[in-house]
Amino acid sequence: MSKFILEIGTEELPARFFPRLSDDLGKAVEKGLSEALIEYGTVETFTTPRRVVVMVDDVAQTQRSEEELVSGPPRRIAYGEDGQPTKAALGFAKTQNVDIADCFIQETGKGEYLAVKKTMGGGNSIDLLAGICAAAISGLQFPKKMRWGSGDFGFGRPIQWLLALLDEQVVSFELAGVKSGRQTWGHRVHGAGPFDVSTAADYQNVVRDQCKIVLSRDERSETIRKEADELAAAAGGSVVWKESLMVEVVGLVETPVVIMGDFDPSFLEVPREVLLSSMEGHQKSFGVEASDGSLLPHFISTLNLEPKDRSLVKKGWERVLRARLEDARFFWKADLDAKVDDWLASLDNVIYLKGLGSMGDKTRRLETLCGALGSQIDSNLKEDAARAGRLSKADLVSEMVGEFDELQGLMGGIYAEKRGEPQAVADALYQQYLPAGPNSPVPTSLFGAILSMADKADSMAGCFGLGKVPTGANDPYALRRAALGIIRIILAFDLKIDLGELLKAAQDTYKGINWKLEPEEIHTQLMDFFAGRLKAYFTGKGYETLVVEAALGAGFTDLCALARRVEALAEFSRRDDFGQAVLTFKRAANIIIKQGNADGVELTGGYDPTLFEDDQEKALAARLDEIGPTWDKLWAEADFASLLGLLGELRPDVDAFFDGVMVMCEDETLRLNRLNLLQALVSRLGRLADFSALQV
């Protein structure tokens, strides 16, 4: 077994390319090897700013041999009446590169066909790897591709070299005018190269010892963390780690060297969030904090080389950061001197979304919607909730957010505190954009939850009204994320909010908009959209699709009740008698669906016991009457598991009813009475789940 290495050397690639790039290259090479019938072992991928590498152990020297049956034309076409092969048969043999004598008649389910058995594989791996490499590289996708030279080939950045070895043999191919070989290049300062790699097994040693490159992302990350933690500890603090920044920094360096810089303690008057944003966004550096969480006047930066004079480099980083912090302090002081009423007035000059008015219009809508939501939850919340809605976008016209747009909302909360707004209002502004993604935390403040829901509902109502509905993977206004955010917030806070009423209220706050759809159609589309998001949410939690669909079919305006019904139905589905219960209740539901209105009379679920003739219908009616009070009590308590258990106890009576009673009898009065008896049952079923959606 052999070792294979493929290295794509490039100009510096953006760090954001790497997570997907390494996975895609590894999968492409694995796919190529598998399709070529080449057996292999472990596959590893590595990335540095100037290279993407895939390393494969235990590669077979030759292809695996497999016998393949290839079918040709039907017998009646392959042979003439004289028994001689026709042109069709001879053409098939020629196409398969075999003699006609090697072909035979194969009996299939569709009849007799001419066929041949061919042995696939057996070739040398070295001959096939060239095509595998070229295809794997050509198939890589990037957010943006560059083209260079006179060709049409595109890649994330221009390819400078290609190294491809199977043990000591070069895998020869050419791509974008670059021929593969055994040379690699190293660190631009500490080991530029080129360096020859004699065998694939020597590659990592050459890269480490001669190129002076740390190939492993994990090793680079560990080095940065270890050195940074030591420097921060020596200064009496700890590093403020940000994982997304860490991923980026690891992708920016091939040979990490960590330094700690300092800044004037007077800058600590600027909010922590601003200081960290300056360090992280502009300088790709980490902050240092004390044990109480307050920032210390230090920062951690990562270099891509070992400088001759660390103190000189440190001063350079400090000088650049100082300029950034001076700007931040200027913005901070200017914003503190500004009047919030002036900011609110300025929002009327900021377009929210074409066709939906200004940001000023949006804040007035949010004031109304937040006040209504707060009042619905608790009348004492209305005033602060409405105030939070009014101030929610004021910081968008601040100096600070103009420079650091990632701080919108956060600065609104900080400025609200400084201006003496209630803490509830400040918390709401600070958390209004949470959750920022499917795994992002939801607001911890109830007021933050109210504002976040209102903001998202307002955006969804407006976009849907203008026909800006997500299609496929296209969701430019992040409406799927908004819907998921509303779902997660309602469930996290166990809020008794009617989803339909929330969306209707959001629609009603818009005034004077030229909608592309009628309000009723907008609302229907919004609810359908939420049904899809709820299905994705619960199936993503591991619930079976049919269980989720059945629970959704019973209604979903009360999300907390829906979540409990999904869980109860999932538990019920694990019972031994679940299958029989589903069949029984589906039968009842289907009769009502198909026959319920056949006579032109609306079924109400009200029946006349004096019209019952059979013991089974009398028994079912008696059981329904008997469980009525218990049912109502359990429903009020949202004890859906017990309600489903109660239905399970009722099933024998329903089975007996179907076995002994002719529902669709000739007598119209009896028929309607029996249908209403079933309607009384189905109406209870329908509040729990749409049993017709279940399959067993």
PDB file of N, CA and C in Angstrom, residues 67-143:
ATOM      1  N   GLU A  67     -16.311  -7.588 -11.914  1.00  0.00           N
ATOM      2  CA  GLU A  67     -16.977  -8.087 -13.120  1.00  0.00           C
ATOM      3  C   GLU A  67     -18.298  -7.354 -13.297  1.00  0.00           C
ATOM      4  N   GLU A  68     -18.513  -6.827 -14.491  1.00  0.00           N
ATOM      5  CA  GLU A  68     -19.718  -6.054 -14.776  1.00  0.00           C
ATOM      6  C   GLU A  68     -20.499  -6.707 -15.906  1.00  0.00           C
ATOM      7  N   LEU A  69     -21.801  -6.817 -15.726  1.00  0.00           N
ATOM      8  CA  LEU A  69     -22.685  -7.351 -16.758  1.00  0.00           C
ATOM      9  C   LEU A  69     -23.266  -6.179 -17.536  1.00  0.00           C
ATOM     10  N   VAL A  70     -22.977  -6.168 -18.863  1.00  0.00           N
ATOM     11  CA  VAL A  70     -23.451  -5.086 -19.723  1.00  0.00           C
ATOM     12  C   VAL A  70     -24.505  -5.638 -20.667  1.00  0.00           C
ATOM     13  N   SER A  71     -25.695  -5.059 -20.630  1.00  0.00           N
ATOM     14  CA  SER A  71     -26.786  -5.513 -21.494  1.00  0.00           C
ATOM     15  C   SER A  71     -26.797  -4.746 -22.804  1.00  0.00           C
ATOM     16  N   GLY A  72     -27.167  -5.462 -23.874  1.00  0.00           N
ATOM     17  CA  GLY A  72     -27.246  -4.868 -25.200  1.00  0.00           C
ATOM     18  C   GLY A  72     -28.656  -4.900 -25.744  1.00  0.00           C
ATOM     19  N   PRO A  73     -28.790  -5.086 -27.053  1.00  0.00           N
ATOM     20  CA  PRO A  73     -30.123  -5.094 -27.668  1.00  0.00           C
ATOM     21  C   PRO A  73     -30.896  -6.363 -27.337  1.00  0.00           C
ATOM     22  N   PRO A  74     -32.233  -6.349 -27.459  1.00  0.00           N
ATOM     23  CA  PRO A  74     -33.031  -7.563 -27.249  1.00  0.00           C
ATOM     24  C   PRO A  74     -32.641  -8.651 -28.246  1.00  0.00           C
ATOM     25  N   ARG A  75     -32.903  -9.889 -27.884  1.00  0.00           N
ATOM     26  CA  ARG A  75     -32.532 -11.027 -28.733  1.00  0.00           C
ATOM     27  C   ARG A  75     -33.142 -10.914 -30.125  1.00  0.00           C
ATOM     28  N   ARG A  76     -34.383 -10.477 -30.195  1.00  0.00           N
ATOM     29  CA  ARG A  76     -35.061 -10.427 -31.492  1.00  0.00           C
ATOM     30  C   ARG A  76     -34.406  -9.437 -32.444  1.00  0.00           C
ATOM     31  N   ILE A  77     -33.687  -8.461 -31.864  1.00  0.00           N
ATOM     32  CA  ILE A  77     -32.976  -7.487 -32.690  1.00  0.00           C
ATOM     33  C   ILE A  77     -31.536  -7.915 -32.910  1.00  0.00           C
ATOM     34  N   ALA A  78     -30.969  -8.637 -31.931  1.00  0.00           N
ATOM     35  CA  ALA A  78     -29.559  -9.024 -32.012  1.00  0.00           C
ATOM     36  C   ALA A  78     -29.302 -10.141 -33.019  1.00  0.00           C
ATOM     37  N   TYR A  79     -30.298 -11.005 -33.260  1.00  0.00           N
ATOM     38  CA  TYR A  79     -30.105 -12.143 -34.168  1.00  0.00           C
ATOM     39  C   TYR A  79     -31.234 -12.192 -35.182  1.00  0.00           C
ATOM     40  N   GLY A  80     -30.860 -12.537 -36.431  1.00  0.00           N
ATOM     41  CA  GLY A  80     -31.847 -12.670 -37.484  1.00  0.00           C
ATOM     42  C   GLY A  80     -32.521 -14.029 -37.446  1.00  0.00           C
ATOM     43  N   GLU A  81     -33.426 -14.254 -38.408  1.00  0.00           N
ATOM     44  CA  GLU A  81     -34.140 -15.529 -38.467  1.00  0.00           C
ATOM     45  C   GLU A  81     -33.200 -16.691 -38.734  1.00  0.00           C
ATOM     46  N   ASP A  82     -32.066 -16.393 -39.398  1.00  0.00           N
ATOM     47  CA  ASP A  82     -31.088 -17.449 -39.692  1.00  0.00           C
ATOM     48  C   ASP A  82     -30.168 -17.728 -38.512  1.00  0.00           C
ATOM     49  N   GLY A  83     -30.372 -17.032 -37.408  1.00  0.00           N
ATOM     50  CA  GLY A  83     -29.555 -17.255 -36.224  1.00  0.00           C
ATOM     51  C   GLY A  83     -28.235 -16.520 -36.222  1.00  0.00           C
ATOM     52  N   GLN A  84     -27.978 -15.714 -37.237  1.00  0.00           N
ATOM     53  CA  GLN A  84     -26.724 -14.980 -37.327  1.00  0.00           C
ATOM     54  C   GLN A  84     -26.853 -13.609 -36.647  1.00  0.00           C
ATOM     55  N   PRO A  85     -25.756 -13.143 -36.047  1.00  0.00           N
ATOM     56  CA  PRO A  85     -25.805 -11.830 -35.395  1.00  0.00           C
ATOM     57  C   PRO A  85     -26.077 -10.713 -36.399  1.00  0.00           C
ATOM     58  N   THR A  86     -26.904  -9.782 -35.996  1.00  0.00           N
ATOM     59  CA  THR A  86     -27.237  -8.642 -36.847  1.00  0.00           C
ATOM     60  C   THR A  86     -26.209  -7.527 -36.656  1.00  0.00           C
ATOM     61  N   LYS A  87     -26.404  -6.438 -37.422  1.00  0.00           N
ATOM     62  CA  LYS A  87     -25.516  -5.289 -37.272  1.00  0.00           C
ATOM     63  C   LYS A  87     -25.612  -4.708 -35.857  1.00  0.00           C
ATOM     64  N   ALA A  88     -26.804  -4.809 -35.285  1.00  0.00           N
ATOM     65  CA  ALA A  88     -26.980  -4.292 -33.922  1.00  0.00           C
ATOM     66  C   ALA A  88     -26.120  -5.065 -32.936  1.00  0.00           C
ATOM     67  N   ALA A  89     -26.082  -6.400 -33.090  1.00  0.00           N
ATOM     68  CA  ALA A  89     -25.271  -7.223 -32.197  1.00  0.00           C
ATOM     69  C   ALA A  89     -23.790  -6.961 -32.405  1.00  0.00           C
ATOM     70  N   LEU A  90     -23.380  -6.889 -33.672  1.00  0.00           N
ATOM     71  CA  LEU A  90     -21.967  -6.648 -33.970  1.00  0.00           C
ATOM     72  C   LEU A  90     -21.541  -5.260 -33.478  1.00  0.00           C
ATOM     73  N   GLY A  91     -22.439  -4.284 -33.621  1.00  0.00           N
ATOM     74  CA  GLY A  91     -22.125  -2.941 -33.138  1.00  0.00           C
ATOM     75  C   GLY A  91     -21.979  -2.901 -31.627  1.00  0.00           C
ATOM     76  N   PHE A  92     -22.837  -3.643 -30.924  1.00  0.00           N
ATOM     77  CA  PHE A  92     -22.734  -3.720 -29.464  1.00  0.00           C
ATOM     78  C   PHE A  92     -21.397  -4.318 -29.045  1.00  0.00           C
ATOM     79  N   ALA A  93     -20.984  -5.421 -29.717  1.00  0.00           N
ATOM     80  CA  ALA A  93     -19.712  -6.065 -29.385  1.00  0.00           C
ATOM     81  C   ALA A  93     -18.543  -5.125 -29.631  1.00  0.00           C
ATOM     82  N   LYS A  94     -18.620  -4.377 -30.740  1.00  0.00           N
ATOM     83  CA  LYS A  94     -17.538  -3.447 -31.060  1.00  0.00           C
ATOM     84  C   LYS A  94     -17.457  -2.331 -30.020  1.00  0.00           C
ATOM     85  N   THR A  95     -18.638  -1.831 -29.630  1.00  0.00           N
ATOM     86  CA  THR A  95     -18.678  -0.761 -28.623  1.00  0.00           C
ATOM     87  C   THR A  95     -18.062  -1.210 -27.303  1.00  0.00           C
ATOM     88  N   GLN A  96     -18.299  -2.471 -26.948  1.00  0.00           N
ATOM     89  CA  GLN A  96     -17.780  -2.999 -25.685  1.00  0.00           C
ATOM     90  C   GLN A  96     -16.370  -3.543 -25.812  1.00  0.00           C
ATOM     91  N   ASN A  97     -15.826  -3.451 -27.050  1.00  0.00           N
ATOM     92  CA  ASN A  97     -14.451  -3.898 -27.302  1.00  0.00           C
ATOM     93  C   ASN A  97     -14.263  -5.384 -26.995  1.00  0.00           C
ATOM     94  N   VAL A  98     -15.262  -6.202 -27.411  1.00  0.00           N
ATOM     95  CA  VAL A  98     -15.184  -7.655 -27.235  1.00  0.00           C
ATOM     96  C   VAL A  98     -15.563  -8.325 -28.547  1.00  0.00           C
ATOM     97  N   ASP A  99     -15.245  -9.600 -28.657  1.00  0.00           N
ATOM     98  CA  ASP A  99     -15.648 -10.388 -29.814  1.00  0.00           C
ATOM     99  C   ASP A  99     -17.101 -10.802 -29.644  1.00  0.00           C
ATOM    100  N   ILE A 100     -17.827 -10.941 -30.764  1.00  0.00           N
ATOM    101  CA  ILE A 100     -19.226 -11.345 -30.682  1.00  0.00           C
ATOM    102  C   ILE A 100     -19.369 -12.706 -30.026  1.00  0.00           C
ATOM    103  N   ALA A 101     -18.316 -13.520 -30.133  1.00  0.00           N
ATOM    104  CA  ALA A 101     -18.365 -14.856 -29.523  1.00  0.00           C
ATOM    105  C   ALA A 101     -18.381 -14.784 -28.003  1.00  0.00           C
ATOM    106  N   ASP A 102     -17.934 -13.644 -27.442  1.00  0.00           N
ATOM    107  CA  ASP A 102     -17.931 -13.492 -25.985  1.00  0.00           C
ATOM    108  C   ASP A 102     -19.297 -13.077 -25.444  1.00  0.00           C
ATOM    109  N   CYS A 103     -20.203 -12.721 -26.349  1.00  0.00           N
ATOM    110  CA  CYS A 103     -21.538 -12.283 -25.928  1.00  0.00           C
ATOM    111  C   CYS A 103     -22.461 -13.485 -25.753  1.00  0.00           C
ATOM    112  N   PHE A 104     -23.504 -13.303 -24.959  1.00  0.00           N
ATOM    113  CA  PHE A 104     -24.444 -14.388 -24.701  1.00  0.00           C
ATOM    114  C   PHE A 104     -25.824 -13.794 -24.441  1.00  0.00           C
ATOM    115  N   ILE A 105     -26.829 -14.674 -24.426  1.00  0.00           N
ATOM    116  CA  ILE A 105     -28.200 -14.236 -24.169  1.00  0.00           C
ATOM    117  C   ILE A 105     -28.472 -14.304 -22.671  1.00  0.00           C
ATOM    118  N   GLN A 106     -28.950 -13.177 -22.127  1.00  0.00           N
ATOM    119  CA  GLN A 106     -29.236 -13.074 -20.700  1.00  0.00           C
ATOM    120  C   GLN A 106     -30.744 -12.931 -20.493  1.00  0.00           C
ATOM    121  N   GLU A 107     -31.308 -13.791 -19.645  1.00  0.00           N
ATOM    122  CA  GLU A 107     -32.733 -13.717 -19.318  1.00  0.00           C
ATOM    123  C   GLU A 107     -32.936 -12.638 -18.249  1.00  0.00           C
ATOM    124  N   THR A 108     -33.817 -11.682 -18.524  1.00  0.00           N
ATOM    125  CA  THR A 108     -34.117 -10.614 -17.568  1.00  0.00           C
ATOM    126  C   THR A 108     -35.619 -10.544 -17.338  1.00  0.00           C
ATOM    127  N   GLY A 109     -36.020  -9.710 -16.438  1.00  0.00           N
ATOM    128  CA  GLY A 109     -37.441  -9.542 -16.176  1.00  0.00           C
ATOM    129  C   GLY A 109     -38.183  -8.947 -17.355  1.00  0.00           C
ATOM    130  N   LYS A 110     -37.445  -8.309 -18.266  1.00  0.00           N
ATOM    131  CA  LYS A 110     -38.064  -7.699 -19.440  1.00  0.00           C
ATOM    132  C   LYS A 110     -37.937  -8.569 -20.690  1.00  0.00           C
ATOM    133  N   GLY A 111     -37.318  -9.740 -20.530  1.00  0.00           N
ATOM    134  CA  GLY A 111     -37.144 -10.619 -21.683  1.00  0.00           C
ATOM    135  C   GLY A 111     -35.685 -10.998 -21.868  1.00  0.00           C
ATOM    136  N   GLU A 112     -35.361 -11.536 -23.055  1.00  0.00           N
ATOM    137  CA  GLU A 112     -34.000 -11.976 -23.351  1.00  0.00           C
ATOM    138  C   GLU A 112     -33.232 -10.864 -24.059  1.00  0.00           C
ATOM    139  N   TYR A 113     -32.000 -10.630 -23.561  1.00  0.00           N
ATOM    140  CA  TYR A 113     -31.167  -9.575 -24.122  1.00  0.00           C
ATOM    141  C   TYR A 113     -29.764 -10.105 -24.381  1.00  0.00           C
ATOM    142  N   LEU A 114     -29.105  -9.533 -25.394  1.00  0.00           N
ATOM    143  CA  LEU A 114     -27.697  -9.823 -25.619  1.00  0.00           C
ATOM    144  C   LEU A 114     -26.897  -9.156 -24.502  1.00  0.00           C
ATOM    145  N   ALA A 115     -25.900  -9.850 -23.992  1.00  0.00           N
ATOM    146  CA  ALA A 115     -25.118  -9.307 -22.882  1.00  0.00           C
ATOM    147  C   ALA A 115     -23.685  -9.785 -22.972  1.00  0.00           C
ATOM    148  N   VAL A 116     -22.827  -9.135 -22.185  1.00  0.00           N
ATOM    149  CA  VAL A 116     -21.432  -9.547 -22.099  1.00  0.00           C
ATOM    150  C   VAL A 116     -20.936  -9.241 -20.694  1.00  0.00           C
ATOM    151  N   LYS A 117     -20.083 -10.099 -20.171  1.00  0.00           N
ATOM    152  CA  LYS A 117     -19.451  -9.862 -18.880  1.00  0.00           C
ATOM    153  C   LYS A 117     -18.065  -9.286 -19.117  1.00  0.00           C
ATOM    154  N   LYS A 118     -17.818  -8.131 -18.471  1.00  0.00           N
ATOM    155  CA  LYS A 118     -16.530  -7.467 -18.642  1.00  0.00           C
ATOM    156  C   LYS A 118     -15.844  -7.320 -17.289  1.00  0.00           C
ATOM    157  N   THR A 119     -14.560  -7.505 -17.289  1.00  0.00           N
ATOM    158  CA  THR A 119     -13.776  -7.314 -16.077  1.00  0.00           C
ATOM    159  C   THR A 119     -13.293  -5.880 -16.033  1.00  0.00           C
ATOM    160  N   MET A 120     -13.722  -5.159 -14.984  1.00  0.00           N
ATOM    161  CA  MET A 120     -13.341  -3.764 -14.816  1.00  0.00           C
ATOM    162  C   MET A 120     -12.169  -3.679 -13.848  1.00  0.00           C
ATOM    163  N   GLY A 121     -11.382  -2.623 -14.017  1.00  0.00           N
ATOM    164  CA  GLY A 121     -10.272  -2.389 -13.105  1.00  0.00           C
ATOM    165  C   GLY A 121      -9.023  -3.118 -13.520  1.00  0.00           C
ATOM    166  N   GLY A 122      -8.102  -3.223 -12.540  1.00  0.00           N
ATOM    167  CA  GLY A 122      -6.836  -3.887 -12.807  1.00  0.00           C
ATOM    168  C   GLY A 122      -5.751  -2.953 -13.278  1.00  0.00           C
ATOM    169  N   GLY A 123      -6.109  -1.664 -13.527  1.00  0.00           N
ATOM    170  CA  GLY A 123      -5.108  -0.712 -13.993  1.00  0.00           C
ATOM    171  C   GLY A 123      -4.248  -0.190 -12.862  1.00  0.00           C
ATOM    172  N   ASN A 124      -3.175   0.520 -13.226  1.00  0.00           N
ATOM    173  CA  ASN A 124      -2.261   1.089 -12.239  1.00  0.00           C
ATOM    174  C   ASN A 124      -2.829   2.389 -11.668  1.00  0.00           C
ATOM    175  N   SER A 125      -2.769   2.523 -10.366  1.00  0.00           N
ATOM    176  CA  SER A 125      -3.319   3.711  -9.706  1.00  0.00           C
ATOM    177  C   SER A 125      -2.630   4.988 -10.158  1.00  0.00           C
ATOM    178  N   ILE A 126      -1.321   4.919 -10.375  1.00  0.00           N
ATOM    179  CA  ILE A 126      -0.564   6.107 -10.766  1.00  0.00           C
ATOM    180  C   ILE A 126      -1.104   6.711 -12.052  1.00  0.00           C
ATOM    181  N   ASP A 127      -1.613   5.851 -12.947  1.00  0.00           N
ATOM    182  CA  ASP A 127      -2.135   6.339 -14.227  1.00  0.00           C
ATOM    183  C   ASP A 127      -3.495   7.014 -14.067  1.00  0.00           C
ATOM    184  N   LEU A 128      -4.227   6.632 -13.049  1.00  0.00           N
ATOM    185  CA  LEU A 128      -5.576   7.163 -12.845  1.00  0.00           C
ATOM    186  C   LEU A 128      -5.600   8.390 -11.941  1.00  0.00           C
ATOM    187  N   LEU A 129      -4.595   8.518 -11.092  1.00  0.00           N
ATOM    188  CA  LEU A 129      -4.583   9.621 -10.128  1.00  0.00           C
ATOM    189  C   LEU A 129      -4.488  10.986 -10.794  1.00  0.00           C
ATOM    190  N   ALA A 130      -3.848  11.044 -11.965  1.00  0.00           N
ATOM    191  CA  ALA A 130      -3.735  12.328 -12.655  1.00  0.00           C
ATOM    192  C   ALA A 130      -5.111  12.904 -12.958  1.00  0.00           C
ATOM    193  N   GLY A 131      -5.983  12.082 -13.511  1.00  0.00           N
ATOM    194  CA  GLY A 131      -7.338  12.540 -13.808  1.00  0.00           C
ATOM    195  C   GLY A 131      -8.127  12.852 -12.554  1.00  0.00           C
ATOM    196  N   ILE A 132      -7.912  12.054 -11.496  1.00  0.00           N
ATOM    197  CA  ILE A 132      -8.612  12.295 -10.228  1.00  0.00           C
ATOM    198  C   ILE A 132      -8.212  13.650  -9.654  1.00  0.00           C
ATOM    199  N   CYS A 133      -6.906  13.954  -9.694  1.00  0.00           N
ATOM    200  CA  CYS A 133      -6.419  15.232  -9.158  1.00  0.00           C
ATOM    201  C   CYS A 133      -6.985  16.411  -9.945  1.00  0.00           C
ATOM    202  N   ALA A 134      -6.896  16.323 -11.259  1.00  0.00           N
ATOM    203  CA  ALA A 134      -7.373  17.427 -12.096  1.00  0.00           C
ATOM    204  C   ALA A 134      -8.862  17.668 -11.892  1.00  0.00           C
ATOM    205  N   ALA A 135      -9.629  16.578 -11.818  1.00  0.00           N
ATOM    206  CA  ALA A 135     -11.077  16.717 -11.628  1.00  0.00           C
ATOM    207  C   ALA A 135     -11.400  17.281 -10.253  1.00  0.00           C
ATOM    208  N   ALA A 136     -10.677  16.826  -9.228  1.00  0.00           N
ATOM    209  CA  ALA A 136     -10.933  17.300  -7.866  1.00  0.00           C
ATOM    210  C   ALA A 136     -10.659  18.795  -7.742  1.00  0.00           C
ATOM    211  N   ILE A 137      -9.556  19.248  -8.329  1.00  0.00           N
ATOM    212  CA  ILE A 137      -9.199  20.668  -8.241  1.00  0.00           C
ATOM    213  C   ILE A 137     -10.172  21.515  -9.053  1.00  0.00           C
ATOM    214  N   SER A 138     -10.494  21.057 -10.246  1.00  0.00           N
ATOM    215  CA  SER A 138     -11.386  21.820 -11.127  1.00  0.00           C
ATOM    216  C   SER A 138     -12.785  21.951 -10.539  1.00  0.00           C
ATOM    217  N   GLY A 139     -13.194  20.976  -9.746  1.00  0.00           N
ATOM    218  CA  GLY A 139     -14.546  20.985  -9.201  1.00  0.00           C
ATOM    219  C   GLY A 139     -14.719  21.786  -7.929  1.00  0.00           C
ATOM    220  N   LEU A 140     -13.644  22.331  -7.379  1.00  0.00           N
ATOM    221  CA  LEU A 140     -13.750  23.091  -6.135  1.00  0.00           C
ATOM    222  C   LEU A 140     -14.513  24.398  -6.357  1.00  0.00           C
ATOM    223  N   GLN A 141     -15.381  24.724  -5.392  1.00  0.00           N
ATOM    224  CA  GLN A 141     -16.207  25.922  -5.493  1.00  0.00           C
ATOM    225  C   GLN A 141     -15.715  26.994  -4.514  1.00  0.00           C
ATOM    226  N   PHE A 142     -15.847  28.257  -4.934  1.00  0.00           N
ATOM    227  CA  PHE A 142     -15.438  29.389  -4.114  1.00  0.00           C
ATOM    228  C   PHE A 142     -16.524  30.463  -4.161  1.00  0.00           C
ATOM    229  N   PRO A 143     -16.624  31.279  -3.099  1.00  0.00           N
ATOM    230  CA  PRO A 143     -17.564  32.407  -3.162  1.00  0.00           C
ATOM    231  C   PRO A 143     -17.285  33.304  -4.366  1.00  0.00           C
TER     232      PRO A 143
END
